[in-house]
XYZ file of C-alpha atoms in Angstrom:
496
model
C -57.781 45.899 -64.600
C -56.115 48.451 -66.849
C -53.157 50.460 -65.540
C -53.629 49.202 -61.988
C -50.280 48.807 -60.291
C -49.803 45.571 -58.371
C -47.988 45.706 -55.046
C -46.045 42.660 -53.914
C -46.966 41.411 -50.436
C -45.059 38.157 -49.884
C -44.565 34.626 -51.188
C -47.702 32.602 -50.571
C -45.851 30.075 -48.426
C -44.969 32.881 -45.974
C -48.653 33.539 -45.313
C -49.622 29.996 -44.315
C -48.622 30.381 -40.660
C -51.517 32.677 -39.697
C -54.977 33.618 -40.907
C -54.729 37.401 -40.485
C -51.907 39.811 -41.207
C -51.617 43.521 -40.566
C -50.122 45.419 -43.510
C -48.664 48.910 -43.386
C -48.048 50.667 -46.692
C -46.145 53.905 -47.249
C -46.106 56.060 -50.376
C -43.221 58.072 -51.728
C -45.005 61.164 -50.385
C -44.883 59.730 -46.848
C -48.561 58.748 -46.657
C -49.427 55.651 -44.636
C -52.182 53.117 -45.138
C -53.069 50.360 -42.650
C -54.694 47.220 -44.048
C -55.543 43.725 -42.934
C -55.162 40.587 -45.006
C -57.659 37.824 -44.261
C -56.705 34.334 -45.346
C -59.706 32.075 -45.286
C -59.023 28.457 -44.473
C -58.798 26.082 -47.399
C -60.967 23.137 -48.290
C -58.672 20.983 -46.146
C -60.401 22.401 -43.066
C -63.713 21.243 -41.655
C -65.310 24.693 -41.988
C -64.331 26.468 -45.202
C -64.905 29.929 -43.740
C -63.532 29.331 -40.266
C -60.964 32.013 -39.402
C -58.774 31.350 -36.391
C -56.896 33.994 -34.410
C -53.906 31.761 -33.963
C -51.311 29.618 -35.615
C -52.173 27.278 -38.449
C -51.780 23.697 -37.336
C -50.600 22.374 -40.688
C -49.304 23.484 -44.073
C -52.094 24.185 -46.538
C -52.497 24.885 -50.222
C -55.005 27.405 -51.497
C -57.187 26.314 -54.403
C -57.761 29.853 -55.675
C -57.005 33.463 -54.792
C -60.545 34.083 -53.597
C -59.287 32.707 -50.277
C -57.336 35.958 -49.759
C -58.848 39.373 -49.063
C -57.346 42.753 -48.213
C -59.353 45.590 -46.690
C -58.660 48.665 -44.590
C -57.769 47.877 -40.990
C -60.203 50.357 -39.424
C -63.986 50.350 -39.403
C -65.275 53.223 -41.599
C -67.841 54.107 -38.924
C -65.745 55.063 -35.882
C -62.302 53.882 -36.908
C -62.287 50.838 -34.638
C -59.646 48.142 -35.104
C -60.857 45.393 -37.441
C -58.056 42.897 -36.733
C -60.381 40.817 -34.560
C -63.435 41.115 -36.785
C -65.716 38.096 -36.970
C -65.916 36.524 -40.438
C -69.261 35.176 -41.597
C -70.648 33.716 -44.805
C -73.950 35.154 -46.004
C -76.019 35.247 -49.172
C -74.058 38.128 -50.650
C -70.615 36.706 -49.895
C -68.162 36.708 -47.016
C -68.338 39.625 -44.580
C -66.182 41.000 -41.763
C -68.243 42.115 -38.752
C -66.777 44.988 -36.768
C -66.039 43.754 -33.214
C -67.228 47.100 -31.838
C -70.685 46.672 -33.329
C -72.282 43.304 -32.790
C -75.927 42.344 -32.685
C -75.651 40.740 -29.280
C -74.199 42.624 -26.324
C -72.067 40.289 -24.167
C -73.857 39.633 -20.904
C -70.763 40.251 -18.788
C -70.023 43.654 -20.340
C -71.062 46.711 -18.274
C -73.388 48.804 -20.428
C -71.899 52.276 -20.484
C -72.809 53.377 -23.988
C -75.143 50.656 -25.299
C -75.763 52.619 -28.497
C -72.450 51.299 -29.745
C -74.046 47.887 -30.026
C -77.381 48.833 -31.571
C -76.211 48.342 -35.143
C -74.346 45.650 -36.962
C -71.516 46.899 -39.147
C -70.508 44.174 -41.567
C -68.455 44.705 -44.709
C -68.252 42.485 -47.759
C -64.626 41.395 -48.060
C -64.743 41.624 -51.844
C -66.672 44.859 -52.406
C -66.405 46.594 -49.036
C -70.158 47.296 -49.070
C -72.212 47.253 -45.887
C -75.965 47.130 -45.373
C -75.562 50.305 -43.292
C -74.641 52.230 -46.446
C -71.009 52.631 -45.438
C -68.239 51.161 -47.507
C -64.770 49.957 -46.532
C -61.826 50.148 -48.912
C -60.994 46.733 -50.338
C -58.261 45.753 -52.761
C -58.011 43.132 -55.444
C -55.668 40.268 -54.539
C -53.879 37.975 -56.982
C -51.585 34.986 -56.568
C -49.117 34.622 -59.397
C -45.557 33.621 -60.106
C -42.987 36.260 -59.214
C -40.685 36.627 -62.263
C -37.710 37.432 -59.999
C -37.676 34.068 -58.199
C -40.451 31.942 -59.722
C -42.291 31.631 -56.367
C -46.068 31.736 -56.087
C -46.488 35.224 -54.645
C -49.376 37.323 -53.324
C -49.891 40.716 -54.977
C -52.509 43.353 -54.202
C -53.929 46.350 -55.989
C -51.976 49.476 -54.967
C -53.981 52.264 -53.269
C -54.857 55.481 -55.025
C -53.766 58.876 -53.808
C -50.035 58.252 -53.731
C -47.101 57.038 -55.809
C -44.615 54.219 -55.386
C -46.476 52.513 -52.535
C -44.363 49.928 -50.718
C -45.010 47.418 -47.980
C -43.168 48.481 -44.808
C -44.787 46.113 -42.324
C -46.232 42.625 -42.581
C -47.200 41.324 -39.169
C -49.374 38.361 -38.162
C -52.221 39.300 -35.858
C -51.378 36.488 -33.461
C -47.784 36.429 -32.287
C -45.701 34.317 -29.994
C -45.613 35.793 -26.489
C -48.064 38.517 -27.461
C -51.718 37.574 -27.645
C -53.713 37.396 -24.433
C -55.054 34.075 -23.199
C -58.638 33.324 -24.278
C -60.069 34.392 -20.934
C -58.871 35.294 -17.474
C -61.179 35.739 -14.509
C -61.158 39.392 -13.483
C -60.682 38.512 -9.816
C -57.770 36.175 -10.485
C -54.261 37.134 -9.361
C -51.461 36.492 -11.816
C -48.176 34.698 -11.287
C -46.500 34.271 -14.658
C -43.344 36.369 -14.928
C -40.582 35.812 -12.376
C -40.386 38.794 -10.051
C -38.503 39.624 -6.908
C -41.586 41.263 -5.453
C -42.705 39.995 -2.091
C -45.947 41.924 -2.128
C -49.198 40.143 -2.832
C -50.517 40.890 -6.300
C -53.723 42.783 -6.821
C -56.536 41.338 -8.934
C -56.100 41.633 -12.677
C -59.105 43.958 -12.824
C -59.550 46.179 -9.744
C -62.587 45.223 -7.704
C -63.408 48.866 -7.039
C -63.880 51.272 -9.947
C -62.625 48.979 -12.730
C -61.370 50.775 -15.866
C -63.928 51.204 -18.616
C -61.922 53.167 -21.173
C -58.524 52.685 -22.779
C -57.239 55.837 -21.059
C -58.236 54.493 -17.644
C -56.439 51.225 -18.356
C -53.344 53.131 -19.540
C -53.069 55.122 -16.318
C -53.756 52.046 -14.171
C -50.979 50.120 -15.935
C -48.540 53.012 -15.587
C -49.307 53.052 -11.858
C -48.796 49.284 -11.489
C -45.313 48.608 -10.035
C -45.263 44.809 -10.252
C -43.975 43.705 -13.689
C -46.058 40.525 -13.679
C -49.275 42.394 -13.096
C -48.222 45.189 -15.451
C -47.752 42.737 -18.320
C -50.973 40.832 -17.679
C -52.979 44.038 -17.418
C -51.447 45.124 -20.710
C -52.467 41.888 -22.396
C -55.953 42.069 -20.923
C -56.526 45.743 -21.775
C -55.322 45.370 -25.380
C -57.569 42.354 -25.846
C -60.569 44.325 -24.542
C -59.727 47.196 -26.881
C -59.237 45.024 -29.953
C -62.427 43.058 -29.457
C -64.637 46.075 -28.810
C -65.303 45.363 -25.145
C -64.273 48.834 -24.013
C -66.941 51.490 -24.251
C -64.562 54.235 -25.338
C -60.964 55.164 -25.953
C -61.710 57.945 -23.494
C -59.210 60.628 -24.565
C -62.060 63.054 -25.251
C -63.942 62.280 -22.050
C -64.257 64.840 -19.247
C -62.211 63.953 -16.209
C -59.779 61.713 -18.106
C -57.145 60.488 -15.590
C -53.641 61.920 -15.734
C -50.585 59.684 -16.128
C -47.889 59.686 -13.433
C -44.711 61.677 -13.994
C -42.766 58.412 -13.622
C -44.184 54.863 -13.875
C -44.400 53.052 -10.559
C -41.347 50.841 -9.939
C -40.693 48.072 -7.475
C -38.040 48.675 -4.808
C -35.688 46.087 -6.282
C -35.809 47.809 -9.673
C -34.883 51.122 -8.078
C -32.042 49.549 -6.105
C -30.533 47.982 -9.244
C -30.868 51.018 -11.498
C -27.434 52.024 -12.807
C -26.046 54.422 -15.388
C -26.119 53.071 -18.949
C -22.327 53.216 -19.360
C -21.988 50.595 -16.615
C -23.943 48.173 -18.798
C -22.211 48.818 -22.120
C -19.323 46.420 -21.578
C -21.364 43.622 -20.040
C -21.273 40.624 -22.376
C -23.382 38.345 -20.215
C -26.553 37.604 -22.134
C -28.716 37.597 -18.999
C -27.607 41.107 -18.047
C -28.138 42.361 -21.597
C -31.584 40.814 -21.911
C -32.503 42.140 -18.489
C -31.711 45.651 -19.682
C -33.633 45.120 -22.924
C -36.626 43.833 -20.992
C -36.793 47.058 -19.039
C -40.357 48.201 -19.654
C -40.159 51.949 -20.183
C -43.875 52.074 -21.041
C -43.585 54.520 -23.919
C -46.735 53.214 -25.513
C -49.077 53.622 -22.559
C -47.533 56.947 -21.581
C -47.799 58.517 -25.030
C -51.477 57.531 -25.238
C -52.379 58.712 -21.744
C -50.242 61.876 -21.809
C -51.011 63.203 -25.263
C -54.380 61.661 -26.160
C -56.407 64.173 -24.093
C -54.436 67.156 -25.456
C -54.801 66.013 -29.068
C -58.500 65.194 -29.567
C -58.009 64.892 -33.340
C -55.827 61.797 -32.936
C -57.629 59.056 -34.886
C -58.310 55.561 -33.521
C -55.448 54.244 -35.680
C -53.006 56.062 -33.377
C -54.273 54.115 -30.385
C -54.322 50.907 -32.412
C -50.630 51.371 -33.270
C -49.563 52.143 -29.724
C -51.601 49.388 -28.064
C -49.797 47.039 -30.438
C -46.535 48.585 -29.257
C -47.556 48.125 -25.613
C -48.170 44.468 -26.353
C -44.692 44.216 -27.874
C -43.168 45.683 -24.712
C -44.936 43.026 -22.677
C -43.778 40.358 -25.120
C -40.153 41.436 -24.749
C -40.339 41.059 -20.996
C -41.866 37.608 -21.342
C -39.166 36.597 -23.818
C -36.174 37.938 -21.915
C -36.793 37.066 -18.258
C -36.131 33.607 -16.825
C -36.846 32.000 -13.423
C -33.144 32.152 -12.592
C -32.978 35.907 -13.201
C -36.247 37.438 -11.940
C -36.953 40.960 -13.079
C -35.217 43.454 -10.819
C -32.509 41.070 -9.669
C -29.925 42.301 -12.212
C -28.763 45.778 -13.273
C -31.083 47.851 -15.433
C -30.980 51.479 -16.502
C -33.684 54.102 -16.674
C -31.954 56.702 -18.810
C -34.703 56.731 -21.404
C -37.155 58.141 -18.901
C -35.145 61.361 -18.755
C -35.898 61.729 -22.453
C -39.552 61.015 -21.703
C -39.498 63.764 -19.081
C -37.821 66.233 -21.420
C -40.437 65.536 -24.110
C -43.456 65.375 -21.800
C -44.888 68.661 -23.088
C -44.827 67.953 -26.818
C -46.144 65.021 -28.824
C -43.948 65.992 -31.768
C -40.883 66.054 -29.560
C -41.786 62.727 -27.898
C -42.153 60.983 -31.233
C -38.883 62.443 -32.524
C -36.648 61.716 -29.539
C -38.053 58.412 -28.247
C -39.057 56.702 -31.476
C -36.861 58.286 -34.143
C -33.652 58.623 -32.109
C -33.655 56.126 -29.219
C -35.513 53.306 -30.949
C -33.885 54.015 -34.297
C -30.511 53.568 -32.592
C -31.702 50.101 -31.625
C -31.975 49.325 -35.333
C -28.285 50.223 -35.657
C -26.863 48.204 -32.776
C -29.107 45.130 -32.710
C -27.714 43.311 -35.790
C -24.142 43.339 -34.454
C -25.350 42.189 -31.037
C -27.345 39.366 -32.626
C -24.316 38.272 -34.643
C -22.128 38.263 -31.535
C -24.449 35.848 -29.768
C -24.831 33.770 -32.927
C -21.078 33.286 -33.088
C -21.101 32.292 -29.415
C -23.692 29.599 -30.200
C -26.344 31.212 -27.980
C -29.270 30.650 -30.337
C -31.865 31.185 -27.608
C -30.700 34.764 -27.138
C -30.465 35.197 -30.910
C -34.125 34.231 -31.249
C -35.208 36.717 -28.576
C -33.084 39.486 -30.085
C -34.451 38.852 -33.576
C -38.005 39.213 -32.263
C -37.115 42.458 -30.495
C -35.348 43.835 -33.565
C -38.251 43.046 -35.899
C -40.617 44.770 -33.504
C -38.379 47.822 -33.240
C -38.552 48.314 -37.004
C -42.344 48.551 -36.678
C -42.011 50.884 -33.673
C -39.832 53.308 -35.636
C -42.275 53.016 -38.531
C -45.145 54.007 -36.216
C -43.071 56.849 -34.803
C -42.386 58.149 -38.315
C -46.014 57.720 -39.332
C -47.366 59.800 -36.448
C -44.526 62.319 -36.531
C -45.417 63.116 -40.146
C -49.118 63.225 -39.141
C -48.348 65.849 -36.482
C -46.357 67.830 -39.034
C -49.336 67.779 -41.396
C -51.640 68.935 -38.597
C -49.302 71.864 -37.959
C -49.675 73.125 -41.501
C -47.748 70.664 -43.653
C -44.453 71.337 -41.893
C -41.507 69.575 -43.547
C -40.939 66.411 -41.423
C -37.172 66.345 -41.994
C -36.696 69.963 -40.959
C -39.029 69.468 -37.977
C -37.175 66.342 -36.848
C -33.789 68.012 -37.000
C -35.168 70.951 -35.039
C -36.547 68.630 -32.334
C -33.244 66.768 -32.023
C -31.328 70.018 -31.583
C -33.700 71.018 -28.767
C -34.213 67.646 -27.102
C -30.948 65.719 -27.559
C -27.446 66.125 -26.228
C -24.475 65.354 -28.462
C -24.070 63.786 -31.885
C -26.531 61.389 -33.440
C -23.806 58.843 -34.054
C -23.416 56.034 -36.537
C -22.742 53.604 -37.907
C -26.308 53.579 -39.157
C -28.417 50.628 -40.262
C -29.439 52.434 -43.434
C -31.601 49.592 -44.765
C -33.823 49.174 -41.691
C -33.963 52.909 -41.053
C -35.156 53.504 -44.594
C -37.653 50.666 -44.240
C -39.112 52.544 -41.258
C -39.238 55.847 -43.161
C -35.970 57.455 -42.011
C -33.891 58.417 -45.024
C -30.327 59.668 -44.402
C -31.552 63.266 -44.731
C -33.190 62.867 -41.328
C -30.135 61.940 -39.312
C -26.848 62.575 -41.155
C -24.601 65.305 -39.699
C -27.033 65.922 -36.852
C -26.126 67.067 -33.373
C -28.268 67.836 -30.354
C -27.678 71.153 -28.644
C -29.734 70.626 -25.506
C -28.097 71.894 -22.328
C -28.498 70.325 -18.934
C -32.076 69.419 -18.176
C -33.566 72.180 -16.022
C -33.874 71.175 -12.404
C -37.589 71.892 -12.279
C -38.153 69.449 -15.147
C -36.526 66.480 -13.475
C -36.891 67.131 -9.763
C -39.980 64.942 -9.704
C -37.898 61.935 -10.763
C -34.753 62.602 -8.767
C -35.805 60.415 -5.868
C -36.362 57.418 -8.142
C -33.790 57.630 -10.907
C -30.044 58.012 -10.948
C -28.602 61.185 -12.492
C -28.265 60.154 -16.116
C -26.874 61.500 -19.337
C -29.162 60.984 -22.285
C -27.566 58.546 -24.680
C -28.292 55.588 -26.869
C -30.044 52.551 -25.455
C -27.647 49.777 -26.466
């Protein structure tokens, strides 16, 4: 193709571990584009078009680049997540079938809006065409030698409508600790994550009035105090959402449930909540991981709190934050051990004060939680990882590296939706808006040293955060009196 810019994705050998990858692209203008790369199995497999949502069992070679396809990550019909699309071979080629629109309605699924399942939305992976008349964006993929290192590398056609597109996220669909088990009986009680709770767990899915929308699941999870059940409900709900087994997102529905002011916490968690400064000098890896595993539930809260007040939020917003909720669950799974059950060691809840302060504004929530708190994690994590590496604690290093990689994507999502809100408000300058939000919603300097490389990767150039100081006074009593009984009096600061 003439004058078509090719965008580098990754060396081919780096894509042999999984069969699907989520790609996030960002243009110089700050536009985002979410894509999915499908890697069809090679001739070494029994079924040449068998796509597996899991790890590859062996190293493969690809006979030609027709094994690789890139298309938009959302269904053009209703914007549903296509990461769990079924792949089928037909007369016209290979197609991806939207999981929200299948020919056969699962027998176990309660029929709330059966019209969702009346049509089959399948999209040719090469052309994007569908028999429905819709068309998904697809991109030419090539495998060729990278002149910089000589490696066989995957390149894709760059999108139109922007300049200097770059890859800011490459994430396998199936991840260690993250994906839900194939199936869990809805009446089954869960006992996976060590917990100090002595109360009997509820069923995974409530027997009375089970959630049928993503918003109902979000509020249920926020109201679940037991960390074991909270994590398993997260895994279950995200799986239902990704595979199209929820009737609706539900943020536009009448009578959408309201999230709690503070997530439910077990008694032991409340008893061991301390001020962040009391954790800063703790070098014990178990204490540090315990604090990192503290599920603050940003993802579920931002969906449940702001979804109903922002009906124009597209499905991609909920796709990004359900992925983030799954990461939060993964971090708890990775960091907690049988010898240190969750709640048995000191944790802090300082970040929830920031959540309370920003509870009235989506723009403020994205700025303070994702572009200050989580961005600070990008700054401090590398040094922490290196400290444990030098101590020979490679198990903690592995956990920390997973958490750090995920936090880069979390800041990327925060930047993506912060700029979206700015556009919705009349193309407000994101940098000026961010600095304004920090002055209103932060106390003290936004301190370095900064991890400039990872911040820039996530969209935060130095113009966002250099020479920036929050001017927020003491949090008004009426804002925080609903959390005073549960949380210690805390000063907003960095989560280290």
